[in-house]
Amino acid sequence: MSAGLNKIPKNTFTLPTSTDNTLVPFWTIEQQNQYFMLQKSQEPGNTIFKSVLSTITNLFDAKQAPYRILFQREPNATCLQIAASDSEETIEEAWDWIKVYLLPLLEDIPGPYAKEEWIIQQMNTIVSSTITNNDTDDLLLDDIIRNASRTFRRTFNVSQTERLVNSFYSYLLGFELKVLIELKDIKDIFKEPVRKLFRHSMRVYDLLVQLTGDSVHRLLKSSNSNAFKAESIDRSPSPAFDDKRLSDVYSSSPNNPLKNILQYRKKNETFRQLFRLPESEQVIDEISVCYMCDTDPDDTTKRHMSILVRKHMYPGTLYLSQNFLAFESSDISSMTAIGKSQFSFILPLYTVTRFERINDDHHKTALSLRTWHKMLHYLKAEKTVCEKFCESLKLGLEANIVKMKESLRLFLATCKSEELLQTPEGPIHIFEPIGGLGLQFGYKSDSTENVDSSKTQSWIKYFNENGRNLTLCKKPFAFTKLVRDGLPNALRGEIWEICSGSIYLRFANYGLYDSILESHKDEISLSMDDIEKDLHRSLPEYAAYQSNEGIDRLRRVLTAYSWKNPEIGISYMTEEQAFWTLNTLVDHLCPGYYSSSMYGVLLDQVVLEKLVEKYIPKITEHFKEKEIQLSVACLPWFLTLFINSMPLPFAFRILDCFFMEAVLKTHEKELCSIDDDSELLVVVKNFFASLNLPAGTTDQDYAKKYAIFKQLIASAVNFGKVTSAKVNKYRKENELKIIGGVESFTKRNALRRIKNTANFGPDEISNIYDYFFGALYYAKRNNEQTEMDLTAFTKMIENMTTWAKPINVNSSDNSQNAQVIQEVSGSFIFRLFNYFKSDVGITLTDAVSKLGEILRGDILSKASFYFSLYNQDKSLHLNNEDLHTMATELFWLITTLEVNFDAWDTIRNFIILSAETSNSKQVVESLASVLTLDMNPHDSSYLAKHVLMIHNALMGPEAPVIEITLPSLRMIILTEDRLDHFIQTTFPATFKLEKEVVERQKGLGHEIFEALFIEGKKLANNMAYPDHLSPNEDTSSKRRSISSLYSYKSQDEEYEII
């Protein structure tokens, strides 16, 4: 068996699928032995039945290849399909391979079931070894999805790597339309309020939104529009422990359907957004629990669960990921007057010092958790699910012990809350004050020292009762109120870290900030010029940023971030805190805001308009009537997060609320009276001017302005129903439109920069652009370069032409033509790639100019192209080796394109004419005799034998020396008119630079109706005119006119016949 592995026909064998062999009328047996049978599909002869069967097979994704091989362990037993193919030649190769390598070994295995099990094992091994790309549905264990995916790929002629997510059929009868739409080309998706055409429409809609979102992001990356955030450098460890259920649910292994992978990915994204966790975190398990807080401080873990003293209980969901335990409540008791404010906590597993299960009830189990900060957490859950959850939790805790021992104490020593709550007994001892520039230069605060001290004491009390920094719990009312009342200066940086989630990134990447600065200390960032321009313009009213120390700190943070994220162009925090908070702000909270296209901020303008339309409809109606653009005033707010719009003390309060979770509502009446954009700017400008705090502001003036600001905050708080989840939902729904606009803008700019259009029209240039960046999209999914490599170029040529589609080579010892085609086509494409590319690869400009040489110009310029293409040593003439390559590849091209002239005679004449330029008549005649072969063009080795003949004639020991110059080549092409026509017309026509027109085809409803009409007409004729009678001419003529009239009407009324 092992000796035959390298001879296995590729892409023919399949994973064993149970098959009902009772539908004998649809299959004929071509070959059969004791265990295997080779079958060919047989279509019904009756038109109606054929149409019905075709529709049913499509409906149930049961369309199969016309040839298949079945295994049957014994007579009358269920068969296993083990091979399928569209080609008779290929299926016969598989059949011959089975007879040589499987059948003899099968005879030695005792028992039918043992034979079947052995066949299943062999097929699994064969499929795994012959399918080179694991990212394919052919390796799925699910028969239904595997067969449906095959049908999908066969119907639309797409790559084997395309995976099926979902399929549905909207109509059984009527006109059917076969359209292939690439997800990257979708610019918007609407949910129309019409009757349901298929089940689970919302689920399909969500999948489409998810897939198209991923696709357009990748398209933007390939077209280098930089319209979205770069990949985050998240050096969090990959899964900290190998949980079996995690690998079962989420895996890129071929046994997992893509639909499941996408659903799990979405679940993970929702989980990370909810708790603002690092990108590497994935949900391992989740259970419904009831969180019990304010329990008796005594040793309750040893007491019966029913007598635990508890003041509050919060039902909710407990999530487990590789490094975190997270909880969010969902009960009515945690609803506040201004919207939902749930109880939640995030516990890094490396902060959990004790974990215990309390099993005092037959149906319930309590989990007891103790954290580093001595906080006790009790959660009650169903016993069965809790036991499974605890198994995974135990593994996670064990895997995080090293972090607790080696990193936790060191990290906590950088947290301000530890400094404020430290005791002489430890365990944390901090001797230097923790903070940013505010420690030296003071804070721009809206609070007096007494008020700030009071706020600090309130937070210290909250920390003592609810944990701090890494173990903080967010209680309804209390936590939200403390944030909205304004954060104390000393703790503002840490609370920002906690609320944004950057504290977890900083722990996972502790020391990375200093490492980046050290590793790049002698280098100059590409963003340095922009950074230096902005350093002295940043917060000029704050003294720290007018000093060398403050400027140096800001420069280090921005420079380090520019190395971490080259695409993006600190008074309350340390430098490292600021670095990781900036990372979270740019990559997660405001994605795409600060990229070159500002895609994110444009998207959020649309989100804002949607929210205003929903909650302040009067403003929306008035603005639409007056054609006023809300973004004229709001865009600067988004880009600067209000820091440039209002005094710093108030701006910092806005950031307090921003990291935790409205001018328009406050001025609704005034905004509804304006007439144009300029008046909108005046209203907004006057409002922010009313908040200005110039030097010398008295306490009385400050109190008035602070009252205005508090009114603004109160108005914003009333919009608590505008949650992060709702904003993300609007972002998802509208990002296709925005990204489509950005991509279109990028395309227009790219096309404007093309100076040499090579006589292509605007539509043709546009299509070349689509081919070019479409190839980058598929070939460079994780690369932002706009230059092509060979892989992307091959993909572009395959999509653009009719001759470059890859061919499957089925074995190593047969199908000689296929072997030659693969080698010659690969050589030709590689030659084109080298001709197209410049020093950095192939740019869009290169593609346009080189395609122009192939497709535009006269025969003289095209002859120059072929001369340059094959002149390997860049000399003044083509030698034997050059001509050998040129003749071989031209012969393959002409044969592939199935022209209406003799391909071999054309190439033979081309070689003879080339030899005549530098050889005697006798030598030419001898060469002509070598190039003579009488062979059937349909022979399986026709191409291979003629290619060998070309090689012997031009590269063999008796080959004449041939050298032809460019003028000679031009003359030869003009002399051989068939080659002239091929180069000037046939070959250029194979490049598809025009959009394909989708044709509508008749569907089953019309096929059945027309078949019934024809059969009925025949029956009527037979009944009206027996065999011994014939209809007269007038009647016949009348009958034909009625038929013609009906045929005409059926086309006009096609939408009424279903």
Tab-separated table of C-alpha atoms in Angstrom, residues 605-615 620 730 734 737:
chain	number	residue	atom	x	y	z
A	605	GLN	CA	-20.701	59.724	11.761
A	606	VAL	CA	-23.280	57.465	10.137
A	607	VAL	CA	-23.867	55.728	13.481
A	608	LEU	CA	-24.427	59.115	15.134
A	609	GLU	CA	-26.930	60.112	12.456
A	610	LYS	CA	-28.795	56.817	12.969
A	611	LEU	CA	-28.931	57.390	16.730
A	612	VAL	CA	-30.071	61.003	16.342
A	613	GLU	CA	-32.753	59.841	13.908
A	614	LYS	CA	-33.953	57.291	16.449
A	615	TYR	CA	-33.833	59.378	19.629
A	620	THR	CA	-33.116	64.739	11.766
A	730	TYR	CA	-24.999	50.079	13.928
A	734	ASN	CA	-23.298	50.433	7.996
A	737	LYS	CA	-21.441	51.274	2.787
